[in-house]
Tab-separated table of C-alpha atoms in Angstrom:
chain	number	residue	atom	x	y	z
A	631	UNK	CA	6.816	-8.628	-12.192
A	632	UNK	CA	3.893	-10.323	-10.459
A	633	UNK	CA	1.308	-8.115	-8.789
A	634	UNK	CA	-1.909	-8.538	-6.846
A	635	UNK	CA	-4.261	-6.362	-4.806
A	636	UNK	CA	-5.304	-7.161	-1.275
A	637	UNK	CA	-6.816	-5.928	1.964
A	638	UNK	CA	-5.111	-5.836	5.353
A	639	UNK	CA	-6.965	-7.948	7.913
A	640	UNK	CA	-4.662	-7.428	10.901
A	641	UNK	CA	-1.638	-8.921	12.625
A	642	UNK	CA	-1.026	-12.184	14.455
A	643	UNK	CA	1.870	-14.482	15.263
A	644	UNK	CA	3.035	-17.846	13.948
A	645	UNK	CA	5.592	-20.383	15.099
A	646	UNK	CA	8.131	-22.323	13.038
A	647	UNK	CA	9.303	-25.897	13.537
A	648	UNK	CA	11.829	-24.893	16.198
A	649	UNK	CA	9.247	-22.978	18.234
A	650	UNK	CA	10.398	-19.472	17.295
A	651	UNK	CA	7.624	-16.893	17.161
A	652	UNK	CA	7.259	-14.469	14.228
A	653	UNK	CA	4.893	-11.470	13.964
A	654	UNK	CA	2.986	-11.571	10.672
A	655	UNK	CA	0.424	-9.441	8.856
A	656	UNK	CA	-2.569	-11.283	7.417
A	657	UNK	CA	-3.594	-9.968	3.987
A	658	UNK	CA	-6.607	-11.060	1.959
A	659	UNK	CA	-5.013	-11.067	-1.509
A	660	UNK	CA	-7.263	-11.465	-4.521
A	661	UNK	CA	-8.784	-12.982	-6.432
A	662	UNK	CA	-8.221	-10.060	-8.820
A	663	UNK	CA	-9.875	-9.902	-12.229
A	664	UNK	CA	-8.003	-8.633	-15.286
A	665	UNK	CA	-10.209	-5.787	-16.523
A	666	UNK	CA	-8.074	-4.278	-19.281
A	667	UNK	CA	-4.893	-5.011	-21.248
A	668	UNK	CA	-2.645	-2.045	-22.093
A	669	UNK	CA	-0.548	-2.467	-25.252
A	670	UNK	CA	2.388	-0.483	-26.587
A	671	UNK	CA	0.662	0.037	-29.947
A	672	UNK	CA	-2.528	1.494	-28.482
A	673	UNK	CA	-1.473	2.961	-25.111
A	674	UNK	CA	2.295	3.451	-25.441
A	675	UNK	CA	3.166	0.935	-22.722
A	676	UNK	CA	2.387	-2.608	-21.658
A	677	UNK	CA	0.443	-3.341	-18.489
A	678	UNK	CA	-2.680	-5.007	-17.149
A	679	UNK	CA	-5.425	-3.301	-15.162
A	680	UNK	CA	-6.842	-5.506	-12.424
A	681	UNK	CA	-9.846	-5.066	-10.157
A	682	UNK	CA	-10.350	-6.118	-6.539
A	683	UNK	CA	-13.261	-5.940	-4.125
A	684	UNK	CA	-16.632	-6.290	-5.806
A	685	UNK	CA	-19.115	-3.430	-5.344
A	686	UNK	CA	-22.476	-4.461	-3.929
A	687	UNK	CA	-24.432	-1.461	-5.262
A	688	UNK	CA	-24.275	-0.371	-8.891
A	689	UNK	CA	-25.228	3.210	-7.961
A	690	UNK	CA	-21.824	3.660	-6.293
A	691	UNK	CA	-19.987	3.233	-9.635
A	692	UNK	CA	-19.744	6.174	-12.047
A	693	UNK	CA	-20.736	5.892	-15.723
A	694	UNK	CA	-17.162	5.825	-17.037
A	695	UNK	CA	-16.224	2.839	-14.894
A	696	UNK	CA	-19.518	1.066	-15.665
A	697	UNK	CA	-18.650	1.345	-19.356
A	698	UNK	CA	-15.262	-0.312	-18.807
A	699	UNK	CA	-16.769	-3.164	-16.823
A	700	UNK	CA	-19.621	-3.758	-19.300
A	701	UNK	CA	-17.237	-3.710	-22.269
A	702	UNK	CA	-15.258	-6.686	-20.964
A	703	UNK	CA	-18.217	-8.381	-19.275
A	704	UNK	CA	-16.902	-8.496	-15.692
A	705	UNK	CA	-18.309	-7.461	-12.331
A	706	UNK	CA	-18.105	-4.049	-10.673
A	707	UNK	CA	-14.896	-3.602	-8.682
A	708	UNK	CA	-14.068	-1.138	-5.954
A	709	UNK	CA	-10.331	-0.827	-6.625
A	710	UNK	CA	-8.465	-0.730	-9.947
A	711	UNK	CA	-4.674	-0.732	-10.343
A	712	UNK	CA	-2.184	-1.359	-13.141
A	713	UNK	CA	0.775	-3.715	-13.031
A	714	UNK	CA	3.505	-4.167	-15.691
A	715	UNK	CA	2.559	-7.780	-16.302
A	716	UNK	CA	2.053	-9.802	-19.477
A	717	UNK	CA	0.738	-13.186	-20.645
A	718	UNK	CA	-2.696	-12.495	-19.174
A	719	UNK	CA	-6.139	-12.240	-20.773
A	720	UNK	CA	-9.164	-10.085	-20.000
A	721	UNK	CA	-11.379	-11.835	-17.467
A	722	UNK	CA	-8.561	-14.006	-16.107
A	723	UNK	CA	-8.307	-14.197	-12.312
A	724	UNK	CA	-5.069	-13.554	-10.418
A	725	UNK	CA	-4.856	-15.480	-7.149
A	726	UNK	CA	-2.353	-16.129	-4.378
A	727	UNK	CA	-1.169	-19.186	-6.319
A	728	UNK	CA	1.342	-16.872	-8.004
A	729	UNK	CA	3.103	-16.433	-4.642
A	730	UNK	CA	5.047	-18.973	-2.623
A	731	UNK	CA	6.434	-19.271	0.864
A	732	UNK	CA	9.756	-17.447	1.092
A	733	UNK	CA	9.068	-14.950	-1.731
A	734	UNK	CA	10.402	-11.426	-1.191
A	735	UNK	CA	7.794	-8.771	-1.983
A	736	UNK	CA	7.080	-5.032	-1.817
A	737	UNK	CA	3.844	-3.761	-0.248
A	738	UNK	CA	2.330	-0.318	-0.874
A	739	UNK	CA	-0.605	1.251	0.941
A	740	UNK	CA	-1.905	4.421	2.578
A	741	UNK	CA	-0.406	4.861	6.041
A	742	UNK	CA	-2.397	5.647	9.167
A	743	UNK	CA	-3.395	9.296	9.483
A	744	UNK	CA	-1.980	11.058	12.561
A	745	UNK	CA	-3.647	14.451	12.088
A	746	UNK	CA	-1.819	17.711	12.834
A	747	UNK	CA	1.449	16.971	14.660
A	748	UNK	CA	4.406	18.961	15.931
A	749	UNK	CA	8.016	18.754	14.797
A	750	UNK	CA	9.124	16.258	17.459
A	751	UNK	CA	6.656	13.588	16.382
A	752	UNK	CA	6.535	14.507	12.684
A	753	UNK	CA	10.270	15.027	12.019
A	754	UNK	CA	11.978	13.512	15.102
A	755	UNK	CA	13.300	16.862	16.324
A	756	UNK	CA	15.119	16.762	19.653
A	757	UNK	CA	13.265	19.756	21.095
A	758	UNK	CA	14.565	22.193	23.690
A	759	UNK	CA	15.561	21.833	27.333
A	760	UNK	CA	12.847	20.585	29.637
A	761	UNK	CA	13.718	22.932	32.513
A	762	UNK	CA	15.235	26.301	33.485
A	763	UNK	CA	12.581	28.283	31.639
A	764	UNK	CA	13.631	27.274	28.127
A	765	UNK	CA	10.163	28.234	26.760
A	766	UNK	CA	10.519	25.924	23.743
A	767	UNK	CA	10.346	22.441	25.239
A	768	UNK	CA	8.647	20.832	22.197
A	769	UNK	CA	9.031	23.701	19.728
A	770	UNK	CA	11.310	23.749	16.641
A	771	UNK	CA	13.422	26.695	17.801
A	772	UNK	CA	14.895	29.049	15.189
A	773	UNK	CA	13.765	28.267	11.637
A	774	UNK	CA	15.818	30.838	9.733
A	775	UNK	CA	18.396	33.655	9.884
A	776	UNK	CA	17.911	37.423	9.774
A	777	UNK	CA	20.632	38.578	7.354
A	778	UNK	CA	20.819	35.586	5.010
A	779	UNK	CA	18.706	34.228	3.487
A	780	UNK	CA	16.123	36.438	5.249
A	781	UNK	CA	13.510	33.752	4.689
A	782	UNK	CA	12.716	30.155	5.619
A	783	UNK	CA	14.368	27.520	3.424
A	784	UNK	CA	12.105	25.313	1.320
A	785	UNK	CA	11.397	21.838	2.735
A	786	UNK	CA	12.088	23.005	6.288
A	787	UNK	CA	10.545	20.529	8.717
A	788	UNK	CA	7.611	22.251	10.387
A	789	UNK	CA	4.400	21.203	12.147
A	790	UNK	CA	1.619	19.960	9.890
A	791	UNK	CA	-0.461	17.033	8.682
A	792	UNK	CA	1.207	13.664	9.331
A	793	UNK	CA	0.458	10.285	7.803
A	794	UNK	CA	-2.317	9.313	5.377
A	795	UNK	CA	0.131	9.071	2.463
A	796	UNK	CA	1.267	6.284	0.141
A	797	UNK	CA	4.053	4.263	1.775
A	798	UNK	CA	5.992	1.346	0.250
A	799	UNK	CA	7.773	-1.233	2.376
A	800	UNK	CA	10.295	-3.332	0.455
A	801	UNK	CA	11.971	-6.691	1.059
A	802	UNK	CA	9.152	-8.240	3.066
A	803	UNK	CA	9.065	-12.025	3.242
A	804	UNK	CA	6.038	-14.277	2.780
A	805	UNK	CA	5.797	-16.685	5.705
A	806	UNK	CA	2.863	-18.732	4.445
A	807	UNK	CA	0.221	-18.861	1.695
A	808	UNK	CA	-3.352	-20.023	2.435
A	809	UNK	CA	-4.779	-20.957	-0.960
A	810	UNK	CA	-8.259	-21.873	0.267
A	811	UNK	CA	-8.781	-18.577	2.139
A	812	UNK	CA	-6.857	-16.376	-0.369
A	813	UNK	CA	-4.553	-15.248	2.432
A	814	UNK	CA	-0.913	-14.160	2.527
A	815	UNK	CA	1.011	-14.158	5.817
A	816	UNK	CA	3.710	-11.493	5.535
A	817	UNK	CA	6.559	-11.201	8.025
A	818	UNK	CA	6.430	-7.903	9.912
A	819	UNK	CA	4.174	-4.880	9.501
A	820	UNK	CA	2.727	-3.299	6.355
A	821	UNK	CA	1.316	0.226	5.884
A	822	UNK	CA	-2.180	1.179	6.976
A	823	UNK	CA	-4.794	0.097	9.472
A	824	UNK	CA	-7.208	-2.828	9.289
A	825	UNK	CA	-9.133	-2.749	6.035
A	826	UNK	CA	-6.496	-0.795	4.095
A	827	UNK	CA	-6.179	-1.783	0.439
A	828	UNK	CA	-2.664	-2.858	-0.545
A	829	UNK	CA	-0.591	-3.385	-3.680
A	830	UNK	CA	1.657	-6.436	-3.470
A	831	UNK	CA	4.454	-6.814	-6.013
A	832	UNK	CA	7.073	-9.510	-6.592
A	833	UNK	CA	9.991	-9.250	-9.015
A	834	UNK	CA	10.107	-12.454	-11.010
């Protein structure tokens, strides 16, 4: 697996040789610094911990993280994630060079928060009749039975907080790679709003 961290910059559109238009998401991917190497002998599994987004103020980093950064002699990073990768060394930089046009990737990020929402928006309920005094136009209707089970089933779709959760979109295609700007152009939409940090993974 090949992995990299990035930040969503927004969406735009590109055209191919035939003039067809494609919507793409522009992601600033890397460079990511390898901060730590996890080994099976010491940690029980193999992975690399990479950092992205340098911190401008040292006071915003806690003592535990400062110790990790000082130990390996790298800068202070805002975001740290692990990827099951190998053949890398501490201090090595991961860039968009590891990705090519046409690669199929998975992108994970925190989705946009929608606040408190009802069942029609949150769970795609149909709702009740819109006329003749139905009294539950956008309400869920009955949520249980009286005799059995005399309670509401677990996982019943009800109103509540929507969005602001980790979402993974698979089988996205890379339209273009801008090496000089550290940019990936990904076909379609990815989770989150502008500025959302993303995990980008490619199965080798």
